[in-house]
Tab-separated table of C-alpha atoms and ligand atoms in Angstrom:
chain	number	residue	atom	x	y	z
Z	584	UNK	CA	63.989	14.292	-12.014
Z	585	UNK	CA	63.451	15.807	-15.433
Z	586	UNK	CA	61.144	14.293	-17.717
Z	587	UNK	CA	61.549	15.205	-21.118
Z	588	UNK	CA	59.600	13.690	-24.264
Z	589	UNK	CA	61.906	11.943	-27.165
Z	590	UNK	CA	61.368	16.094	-29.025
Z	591	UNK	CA	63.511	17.594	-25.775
Z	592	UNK	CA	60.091	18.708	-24.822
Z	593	UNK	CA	60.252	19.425	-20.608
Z	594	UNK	CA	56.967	17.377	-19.645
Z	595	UNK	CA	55.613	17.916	-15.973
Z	596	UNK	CA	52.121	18.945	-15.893
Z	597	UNK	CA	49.194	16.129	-15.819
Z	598	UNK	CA	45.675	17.170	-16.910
Z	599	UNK	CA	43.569	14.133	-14.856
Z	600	UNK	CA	39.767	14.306	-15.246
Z	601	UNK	CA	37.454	12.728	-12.443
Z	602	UNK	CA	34.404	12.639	-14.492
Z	603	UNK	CA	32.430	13.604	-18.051
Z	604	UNK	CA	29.549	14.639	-16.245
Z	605	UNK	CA	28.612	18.063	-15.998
Z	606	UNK	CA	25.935	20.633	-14.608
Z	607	UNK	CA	26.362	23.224	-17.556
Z	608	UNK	CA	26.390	22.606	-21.049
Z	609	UNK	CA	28.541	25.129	-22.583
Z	610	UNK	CA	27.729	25.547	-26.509
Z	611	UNK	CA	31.211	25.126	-27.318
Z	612	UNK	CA	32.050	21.685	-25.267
Z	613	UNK	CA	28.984	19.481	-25.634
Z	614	UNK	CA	25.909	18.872	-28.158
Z	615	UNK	CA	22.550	20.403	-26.677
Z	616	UNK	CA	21.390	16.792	-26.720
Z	617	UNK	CA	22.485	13.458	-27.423
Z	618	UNK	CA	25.935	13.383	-24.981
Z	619	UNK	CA	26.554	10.049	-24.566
Z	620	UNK	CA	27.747	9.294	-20.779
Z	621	UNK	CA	30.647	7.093	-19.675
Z	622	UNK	CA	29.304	3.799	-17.730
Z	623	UNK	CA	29.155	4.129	-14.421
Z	624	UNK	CA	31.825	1.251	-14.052
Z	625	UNK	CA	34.095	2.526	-16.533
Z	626	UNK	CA	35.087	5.497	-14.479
Z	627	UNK	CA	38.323	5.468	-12.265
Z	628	UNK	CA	37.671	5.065	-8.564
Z	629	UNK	CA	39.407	7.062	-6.535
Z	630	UNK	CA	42.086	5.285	-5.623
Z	631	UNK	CA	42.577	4.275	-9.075
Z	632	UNK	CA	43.391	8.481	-10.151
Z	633	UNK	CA	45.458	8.567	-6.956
Z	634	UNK	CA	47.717	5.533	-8.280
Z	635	UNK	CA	47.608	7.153	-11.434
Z	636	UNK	CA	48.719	10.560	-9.964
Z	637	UNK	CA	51.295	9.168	-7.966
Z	638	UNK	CA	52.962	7.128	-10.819
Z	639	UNK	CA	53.172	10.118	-12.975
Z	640	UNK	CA	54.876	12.262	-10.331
Z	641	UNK	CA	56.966	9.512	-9.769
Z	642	UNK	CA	58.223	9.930	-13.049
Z	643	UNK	CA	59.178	13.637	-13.138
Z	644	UNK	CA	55.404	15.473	-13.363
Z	645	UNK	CA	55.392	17.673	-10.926
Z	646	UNK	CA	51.944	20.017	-11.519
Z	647	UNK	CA	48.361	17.788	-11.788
Z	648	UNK	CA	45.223	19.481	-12.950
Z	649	UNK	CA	41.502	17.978	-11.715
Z	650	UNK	CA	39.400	18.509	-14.761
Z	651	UNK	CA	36.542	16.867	-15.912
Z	652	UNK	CA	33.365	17.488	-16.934
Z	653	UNK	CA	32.873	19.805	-14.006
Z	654	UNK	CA	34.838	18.157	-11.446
Z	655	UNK	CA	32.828	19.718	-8.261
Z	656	UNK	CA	30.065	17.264	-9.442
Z	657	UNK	CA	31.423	14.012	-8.093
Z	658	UNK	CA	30.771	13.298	-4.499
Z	659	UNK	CA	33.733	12.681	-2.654
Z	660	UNK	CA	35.728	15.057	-4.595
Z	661	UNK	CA	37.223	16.965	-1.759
Z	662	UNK	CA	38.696	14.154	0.697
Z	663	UNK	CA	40.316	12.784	-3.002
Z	664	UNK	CA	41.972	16.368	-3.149
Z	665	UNK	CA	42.852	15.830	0.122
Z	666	UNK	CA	44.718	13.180	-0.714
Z	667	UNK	CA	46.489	13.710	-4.022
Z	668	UNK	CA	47.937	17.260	-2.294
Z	669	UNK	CA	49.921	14.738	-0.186
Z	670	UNK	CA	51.827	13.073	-2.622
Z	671	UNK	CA	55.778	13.868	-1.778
Z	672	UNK	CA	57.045	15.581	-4.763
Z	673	UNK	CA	54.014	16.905	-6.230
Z	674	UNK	CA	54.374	21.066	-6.418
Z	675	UNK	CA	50.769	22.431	-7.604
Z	676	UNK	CA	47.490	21.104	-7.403
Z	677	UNK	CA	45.405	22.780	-9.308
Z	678	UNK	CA	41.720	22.403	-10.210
Z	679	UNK	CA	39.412	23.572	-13.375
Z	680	UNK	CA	35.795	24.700	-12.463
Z	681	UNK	CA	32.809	26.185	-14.024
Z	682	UNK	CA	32.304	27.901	-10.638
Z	683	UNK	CA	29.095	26.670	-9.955
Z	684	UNK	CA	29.533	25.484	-7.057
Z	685	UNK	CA	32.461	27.147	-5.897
Z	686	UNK	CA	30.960	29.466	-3.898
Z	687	UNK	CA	29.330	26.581	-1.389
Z	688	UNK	CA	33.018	24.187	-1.533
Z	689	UNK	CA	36.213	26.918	-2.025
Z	690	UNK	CA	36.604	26.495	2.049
Z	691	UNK	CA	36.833	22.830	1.434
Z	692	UNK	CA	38.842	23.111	-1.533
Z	693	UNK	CA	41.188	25.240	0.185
Z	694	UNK	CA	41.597	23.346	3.338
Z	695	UNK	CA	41.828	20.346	1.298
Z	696	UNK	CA	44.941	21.954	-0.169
Z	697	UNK	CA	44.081	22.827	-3.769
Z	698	UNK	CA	46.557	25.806	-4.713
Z	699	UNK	CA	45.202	27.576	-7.505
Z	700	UNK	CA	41.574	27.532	-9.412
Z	701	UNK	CA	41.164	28.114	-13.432
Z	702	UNK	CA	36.884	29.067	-13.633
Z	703	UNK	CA	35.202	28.932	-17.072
Z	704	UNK	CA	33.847	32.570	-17.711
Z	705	UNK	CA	32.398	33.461	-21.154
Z	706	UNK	CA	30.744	36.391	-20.941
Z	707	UNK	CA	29.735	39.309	-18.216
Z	708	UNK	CA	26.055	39.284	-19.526
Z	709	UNK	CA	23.819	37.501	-17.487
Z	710	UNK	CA	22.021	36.568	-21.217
Z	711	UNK	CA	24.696	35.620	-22.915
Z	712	UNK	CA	25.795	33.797	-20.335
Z	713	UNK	CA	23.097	31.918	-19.747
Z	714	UNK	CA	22.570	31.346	-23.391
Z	715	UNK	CA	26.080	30.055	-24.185
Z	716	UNK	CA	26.396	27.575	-21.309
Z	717	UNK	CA	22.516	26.646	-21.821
Z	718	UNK	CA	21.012	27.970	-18.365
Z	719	UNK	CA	23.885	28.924	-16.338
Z	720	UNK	CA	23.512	31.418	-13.638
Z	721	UNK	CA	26.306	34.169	-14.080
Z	722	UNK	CA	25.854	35.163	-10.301
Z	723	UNK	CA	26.963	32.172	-9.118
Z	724	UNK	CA	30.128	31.971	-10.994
Z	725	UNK	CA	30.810	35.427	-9.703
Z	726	UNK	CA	29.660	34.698	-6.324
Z	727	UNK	CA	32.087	31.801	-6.309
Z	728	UNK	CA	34.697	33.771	-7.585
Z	729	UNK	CA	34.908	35.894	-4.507
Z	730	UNK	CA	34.462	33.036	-1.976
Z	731	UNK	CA	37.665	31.827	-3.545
Z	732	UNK	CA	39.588	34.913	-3.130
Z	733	UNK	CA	37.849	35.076	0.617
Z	734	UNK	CA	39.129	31.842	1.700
Z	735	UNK	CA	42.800	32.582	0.995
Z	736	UNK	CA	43.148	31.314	-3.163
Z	737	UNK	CA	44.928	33.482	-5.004
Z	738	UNK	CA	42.564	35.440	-7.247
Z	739	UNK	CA	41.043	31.882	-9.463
Z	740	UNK	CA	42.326	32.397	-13.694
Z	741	UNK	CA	39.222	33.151	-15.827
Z	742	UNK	CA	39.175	30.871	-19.049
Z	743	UNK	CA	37.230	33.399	-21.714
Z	744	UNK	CA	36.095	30.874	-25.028
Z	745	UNK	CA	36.155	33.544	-27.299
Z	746	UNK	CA	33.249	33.137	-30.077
Z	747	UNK	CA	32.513	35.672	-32.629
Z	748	UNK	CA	29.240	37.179	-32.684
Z	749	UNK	CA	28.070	35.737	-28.878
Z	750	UNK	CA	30.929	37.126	-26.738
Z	751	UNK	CA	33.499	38.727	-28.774
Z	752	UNK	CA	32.097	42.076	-28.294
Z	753	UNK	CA	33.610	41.888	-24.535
Z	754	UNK	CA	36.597	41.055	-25.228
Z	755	UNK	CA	37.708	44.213	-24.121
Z	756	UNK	CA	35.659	44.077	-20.634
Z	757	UNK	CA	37.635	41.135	-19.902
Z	758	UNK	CA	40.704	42.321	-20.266
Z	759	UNK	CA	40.269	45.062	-17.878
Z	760	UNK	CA	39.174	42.176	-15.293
Z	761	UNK	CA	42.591	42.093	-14.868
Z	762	UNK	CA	42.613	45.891	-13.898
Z	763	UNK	CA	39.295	45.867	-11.536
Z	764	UNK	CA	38.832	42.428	-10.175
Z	765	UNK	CA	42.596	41.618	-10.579
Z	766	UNK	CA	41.837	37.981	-11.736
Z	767	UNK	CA	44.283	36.783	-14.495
Z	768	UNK	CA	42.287	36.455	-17.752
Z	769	UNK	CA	43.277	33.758	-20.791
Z	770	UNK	CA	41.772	33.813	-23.730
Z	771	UNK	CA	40.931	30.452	-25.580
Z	772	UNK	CA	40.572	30.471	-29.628
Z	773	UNK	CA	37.084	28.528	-30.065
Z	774	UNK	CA	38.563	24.896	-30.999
Z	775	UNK	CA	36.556	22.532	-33.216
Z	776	UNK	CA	35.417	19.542	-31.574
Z	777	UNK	CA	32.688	18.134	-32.915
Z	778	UNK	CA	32.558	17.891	-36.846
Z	779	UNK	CA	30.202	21.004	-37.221
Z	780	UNK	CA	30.224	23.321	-40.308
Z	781	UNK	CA	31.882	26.641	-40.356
Z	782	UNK	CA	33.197	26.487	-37.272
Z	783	UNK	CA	35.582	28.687	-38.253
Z	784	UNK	CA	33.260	31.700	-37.962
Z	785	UNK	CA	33.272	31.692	-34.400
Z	786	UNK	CA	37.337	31.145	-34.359
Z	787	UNK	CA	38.425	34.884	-33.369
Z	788	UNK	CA	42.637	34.560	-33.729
Z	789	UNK	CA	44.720	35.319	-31.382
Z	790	UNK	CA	46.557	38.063	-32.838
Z	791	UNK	CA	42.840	39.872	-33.710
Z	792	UNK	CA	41.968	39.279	-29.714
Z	793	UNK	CA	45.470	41.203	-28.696
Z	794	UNK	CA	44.972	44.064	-31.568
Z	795	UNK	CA	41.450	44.989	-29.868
Z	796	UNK	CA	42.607	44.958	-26.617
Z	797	UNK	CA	45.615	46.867	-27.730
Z	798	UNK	CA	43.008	49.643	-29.189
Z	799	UNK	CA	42.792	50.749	-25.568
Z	800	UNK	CA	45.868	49.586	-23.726
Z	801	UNK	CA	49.596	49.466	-23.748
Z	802	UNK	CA	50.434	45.403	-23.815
Z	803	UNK	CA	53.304	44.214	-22.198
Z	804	UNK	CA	54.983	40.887	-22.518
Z	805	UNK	CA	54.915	38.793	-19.366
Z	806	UNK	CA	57.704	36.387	-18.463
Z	807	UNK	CA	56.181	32.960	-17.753
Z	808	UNK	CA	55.768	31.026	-14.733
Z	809	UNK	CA	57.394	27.603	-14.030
Z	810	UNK	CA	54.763	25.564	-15.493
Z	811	UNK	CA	53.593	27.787	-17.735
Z	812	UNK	CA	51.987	26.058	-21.037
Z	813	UNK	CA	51.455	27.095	-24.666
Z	814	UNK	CA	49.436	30.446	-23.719
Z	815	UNK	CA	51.580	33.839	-24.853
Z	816	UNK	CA	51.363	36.406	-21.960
Z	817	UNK	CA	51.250	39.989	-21.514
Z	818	UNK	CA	49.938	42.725	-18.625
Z	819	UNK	CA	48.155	46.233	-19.037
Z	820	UNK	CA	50.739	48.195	-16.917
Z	821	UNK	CA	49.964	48.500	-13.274
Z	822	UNK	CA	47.115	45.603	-13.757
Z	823	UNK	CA	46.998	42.501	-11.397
Z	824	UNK	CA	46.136	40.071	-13.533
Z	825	UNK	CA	47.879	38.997	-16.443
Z	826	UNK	CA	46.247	38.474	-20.321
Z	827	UNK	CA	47.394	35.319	-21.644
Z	828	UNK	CA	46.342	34.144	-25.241
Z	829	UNK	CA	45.766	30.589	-26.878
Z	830	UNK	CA	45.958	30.131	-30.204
Z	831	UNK	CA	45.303	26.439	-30.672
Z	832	UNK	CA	44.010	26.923	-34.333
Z	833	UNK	CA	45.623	30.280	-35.366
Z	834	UNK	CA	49.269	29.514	-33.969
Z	835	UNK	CA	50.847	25.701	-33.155
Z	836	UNK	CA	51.856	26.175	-29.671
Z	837	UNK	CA	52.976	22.356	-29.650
Z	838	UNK	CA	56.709	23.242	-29.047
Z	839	UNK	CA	55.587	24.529	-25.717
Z	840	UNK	CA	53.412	21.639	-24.582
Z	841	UNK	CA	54.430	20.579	-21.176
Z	842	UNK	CA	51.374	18.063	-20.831
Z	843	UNK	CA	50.252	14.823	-20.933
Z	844	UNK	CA	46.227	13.650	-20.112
Z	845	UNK	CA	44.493	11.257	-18.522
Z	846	UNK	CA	40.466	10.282	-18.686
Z	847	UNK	CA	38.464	9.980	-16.333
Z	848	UNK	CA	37.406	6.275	-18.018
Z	849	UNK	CA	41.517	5.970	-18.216
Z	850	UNK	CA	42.776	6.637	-21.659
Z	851	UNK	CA	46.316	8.553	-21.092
Z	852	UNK	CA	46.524	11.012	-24.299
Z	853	UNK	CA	49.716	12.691	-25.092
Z	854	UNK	CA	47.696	15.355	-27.245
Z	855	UNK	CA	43.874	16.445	-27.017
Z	856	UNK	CA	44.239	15.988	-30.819
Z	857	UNK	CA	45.208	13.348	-31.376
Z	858	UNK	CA	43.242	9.949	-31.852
Z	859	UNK	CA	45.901	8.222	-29.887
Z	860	UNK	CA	44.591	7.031	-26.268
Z	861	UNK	CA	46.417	4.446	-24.582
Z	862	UNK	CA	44.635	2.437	-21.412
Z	863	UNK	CA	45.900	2.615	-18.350
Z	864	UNK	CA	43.292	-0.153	-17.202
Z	865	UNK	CA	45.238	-3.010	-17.550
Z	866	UNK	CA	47.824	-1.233	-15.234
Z	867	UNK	CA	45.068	-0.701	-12.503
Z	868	UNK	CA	42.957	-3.886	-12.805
Z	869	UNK	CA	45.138	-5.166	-10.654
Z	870	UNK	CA	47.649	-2.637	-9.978
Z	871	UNK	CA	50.810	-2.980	-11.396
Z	872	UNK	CA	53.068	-0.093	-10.723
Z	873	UNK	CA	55.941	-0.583	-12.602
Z	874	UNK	CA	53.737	-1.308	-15.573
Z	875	UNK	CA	52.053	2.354	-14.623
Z	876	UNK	CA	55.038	4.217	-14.448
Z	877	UNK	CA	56.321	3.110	-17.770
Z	878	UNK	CA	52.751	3.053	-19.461
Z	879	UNK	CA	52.146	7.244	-18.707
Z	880	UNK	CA	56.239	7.473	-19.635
Z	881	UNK	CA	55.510	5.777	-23.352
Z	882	UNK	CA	52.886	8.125	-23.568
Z	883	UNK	CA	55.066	10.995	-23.379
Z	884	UNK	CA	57.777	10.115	-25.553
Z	885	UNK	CA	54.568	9.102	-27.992
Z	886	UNK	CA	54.056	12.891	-27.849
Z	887	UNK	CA	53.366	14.177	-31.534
Z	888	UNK	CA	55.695	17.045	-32.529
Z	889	UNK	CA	52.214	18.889	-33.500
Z	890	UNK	CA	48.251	18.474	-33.801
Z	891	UNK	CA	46.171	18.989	-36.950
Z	892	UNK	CA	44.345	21.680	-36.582
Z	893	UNK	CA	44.243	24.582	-38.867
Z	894	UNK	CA	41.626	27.025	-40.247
Z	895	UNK	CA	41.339	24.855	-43.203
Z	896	UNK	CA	40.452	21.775	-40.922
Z	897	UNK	CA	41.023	18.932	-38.898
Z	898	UNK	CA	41.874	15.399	-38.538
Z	899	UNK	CA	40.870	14.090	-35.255
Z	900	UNK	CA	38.037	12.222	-34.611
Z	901	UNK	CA	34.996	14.108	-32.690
Z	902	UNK	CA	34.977	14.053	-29.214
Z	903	UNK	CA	33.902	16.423	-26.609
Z	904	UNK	CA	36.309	18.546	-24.224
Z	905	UNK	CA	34.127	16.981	-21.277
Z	906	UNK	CA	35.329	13.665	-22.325
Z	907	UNK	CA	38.893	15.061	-22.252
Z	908	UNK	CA	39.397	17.608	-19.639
Z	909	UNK	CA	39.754	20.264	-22.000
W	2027	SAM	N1	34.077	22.152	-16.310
W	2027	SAM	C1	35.329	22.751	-16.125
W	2027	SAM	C2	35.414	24.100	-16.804
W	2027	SAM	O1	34.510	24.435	-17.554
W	2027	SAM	O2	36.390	24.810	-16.558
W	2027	SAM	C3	36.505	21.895	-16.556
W	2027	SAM	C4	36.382	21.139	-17.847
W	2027	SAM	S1	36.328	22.123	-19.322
W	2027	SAM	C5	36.158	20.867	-20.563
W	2027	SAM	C6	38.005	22.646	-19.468
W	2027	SAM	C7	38.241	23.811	-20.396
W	2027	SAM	O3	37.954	23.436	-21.739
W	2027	SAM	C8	37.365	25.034	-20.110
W	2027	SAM	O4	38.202	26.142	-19.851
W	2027	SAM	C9	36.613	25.248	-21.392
W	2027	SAM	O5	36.410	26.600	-21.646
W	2027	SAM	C10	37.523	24.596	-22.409
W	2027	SAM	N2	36.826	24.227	-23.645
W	2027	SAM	C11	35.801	23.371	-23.790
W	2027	SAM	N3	35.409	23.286	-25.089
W	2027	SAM	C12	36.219	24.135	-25.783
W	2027	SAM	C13	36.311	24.513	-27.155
W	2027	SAM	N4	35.518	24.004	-28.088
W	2027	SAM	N5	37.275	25.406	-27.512
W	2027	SAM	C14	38.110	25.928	-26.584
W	2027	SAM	N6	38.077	25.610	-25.266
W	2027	SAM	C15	37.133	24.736	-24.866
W	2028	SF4	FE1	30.803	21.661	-18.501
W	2028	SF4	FE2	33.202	22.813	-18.478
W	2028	SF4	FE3	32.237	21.690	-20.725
W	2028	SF4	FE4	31.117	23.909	-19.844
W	2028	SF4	S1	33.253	23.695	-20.534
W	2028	SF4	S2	30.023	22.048	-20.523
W	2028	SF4	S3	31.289	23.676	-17.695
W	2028	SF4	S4	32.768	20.634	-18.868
């Protein structure tokens, strides 16, 4: 069953995060200090995600996306995997990671029946690594990134935040991951999130990313896959990996958005920008189904045509991607 949003918009991908909590804390996604947590009893149980997963493939999605936060944090994680990767008509699970702890649970992952992993990676430089996700250990995320490949994923997508004047400068070293490690490699215009002043300066557009790769390689364009979102793809010739670009500030993507979101307090959002969150609690607490199903199916056809973000501003109020799922 297609689902389609009331734009014509094909909608079958669900970004669902288990948690805001988090063992990094990247520069871009979250304050230094001052994150305030989600109560313990506002987060979805288990079970709860699982109804909520089930509804929405019920209903036509047919990709979900564990987010978070850093998802690998929550105990239990793996036998809730386990679980969603049953669901009969769901056709990719798929999980978002910093890689921390990757290399010690990709087995588990695996077995559990995750399909594909997306790891955080902002720069090569243990450093500048450390510095932009405030202590991280680069050799883990690297370690981790083999293990995955080891235990049978196919090689995990890298997630590159690019930010001018921290990591911009290896832009090009990235790219040619693609080449040497063979990893797929996206790179993410810096969004604003919190209100912060000149923001902007760290925004590096899309089309500026592609010109300095393009300096030293040939760039060609890369049909997409069947769930394929708003990133614009392309390959260095006789490279592995693929280079995909998104330009949430520099270019509106929005007529490609195949997603809805869900919380991990449950707040189903039809667009990361916008203020609109519905609750899905009062489907849960008790669980009515019916009431589910059509609850996450108003939220797509709520979809906004596009979100507010530009290089002159923004209108949404501040939030951090942990809260969201990114
Ligand atoms: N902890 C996991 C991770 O880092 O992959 C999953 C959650 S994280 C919020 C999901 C994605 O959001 C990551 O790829 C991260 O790079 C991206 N993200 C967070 N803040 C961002 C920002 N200000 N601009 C662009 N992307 C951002
Ligand atoms: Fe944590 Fe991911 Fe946000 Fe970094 S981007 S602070 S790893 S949730």
């Amino acid at each position: 069953m297609k689902l389609t949003d009331s734009l014509g918009r094909t909608i079958n991908y669900l970004r669902l995060s288990v948690t805001d909590r988090c063992n990094m804390r990247c520069s871009y996604c979250m304050p230094a200090h001052g994150v305030s947590k989600m109560c313990h009893d506002d987060i979805l149980r288990y079970e709860e995600l699982q109804q909520i997963a089930e509804a929405a493939v019920s209903i036509g999605i047919e990709k979900v996306r564990i987010t978070g936060g850093e998802p690998l944090v929550r105990a239990g994680i793996v036998d809730f995997l386990a679980g969603l990767a049953e669901i009969r008509g769901l056709r990719h699970l798929a999980l978002s990671t910093n890689g921390v702890l990757l290399k010690r649970m990709a087995a588990d992952l695996r077995t559990a029946g995750v399909q594909s992993l997306n790891v955080s990676l902002d720069s090569l430089k243990r450093e500048v690594f450390s510095a932009v996700t405030r202590g991280g250990d680069l050799d883990m995320v690297l370690a981790g990134l083999d293990t995955a490949e080891k235990v049978g994923f196919p090689a995990p997508k890298i997630n590159m935040v690019v930010m001018r004047g921290v990591n911009d400068a290896e832009i090009l070293d990235f790219a040619e991951l693609t080449i040497s490690r063979g990893n797929s490699v996206r790179f993410i215009e810096y969004m604003p999130v919190i209100k912060e002043s000149g923001w902007q300066h760290y925004c590096v557009p899309g089309e500026e990313i592609l010109q300095r790769i393009a300096t030293r390689h040939l760039l060609v364009n890369v049909d997409k896959g069947a769930f394929a979102g708003p990133s614009r793809d392309f390959r260095i010739p006789g490279a592995r990996g693929t280079i995909g670009i998104i330009t949430a500030v520099s270019g509106h993507f929005c007529g490609e958005c195949n997603r809805i979101r869900v919380t991990s307090d449950g707040k189903g959002k039809g667009c990361l920008f916008s203020d609109e969150k519905t609750d899905l609690l009062h489907c849960l607490r008790p669980l009515d189904r019916l009431k589910l199903r059509r609850t996450l199916r108003d939220i797509v056809m709520a979809k906004p045509e596009r979100h507010n973000i530009s290089f002159t501003g923004y209108e949404h109020e501040n939030f951090t991607m942990a809260q969201i799922g990114g």
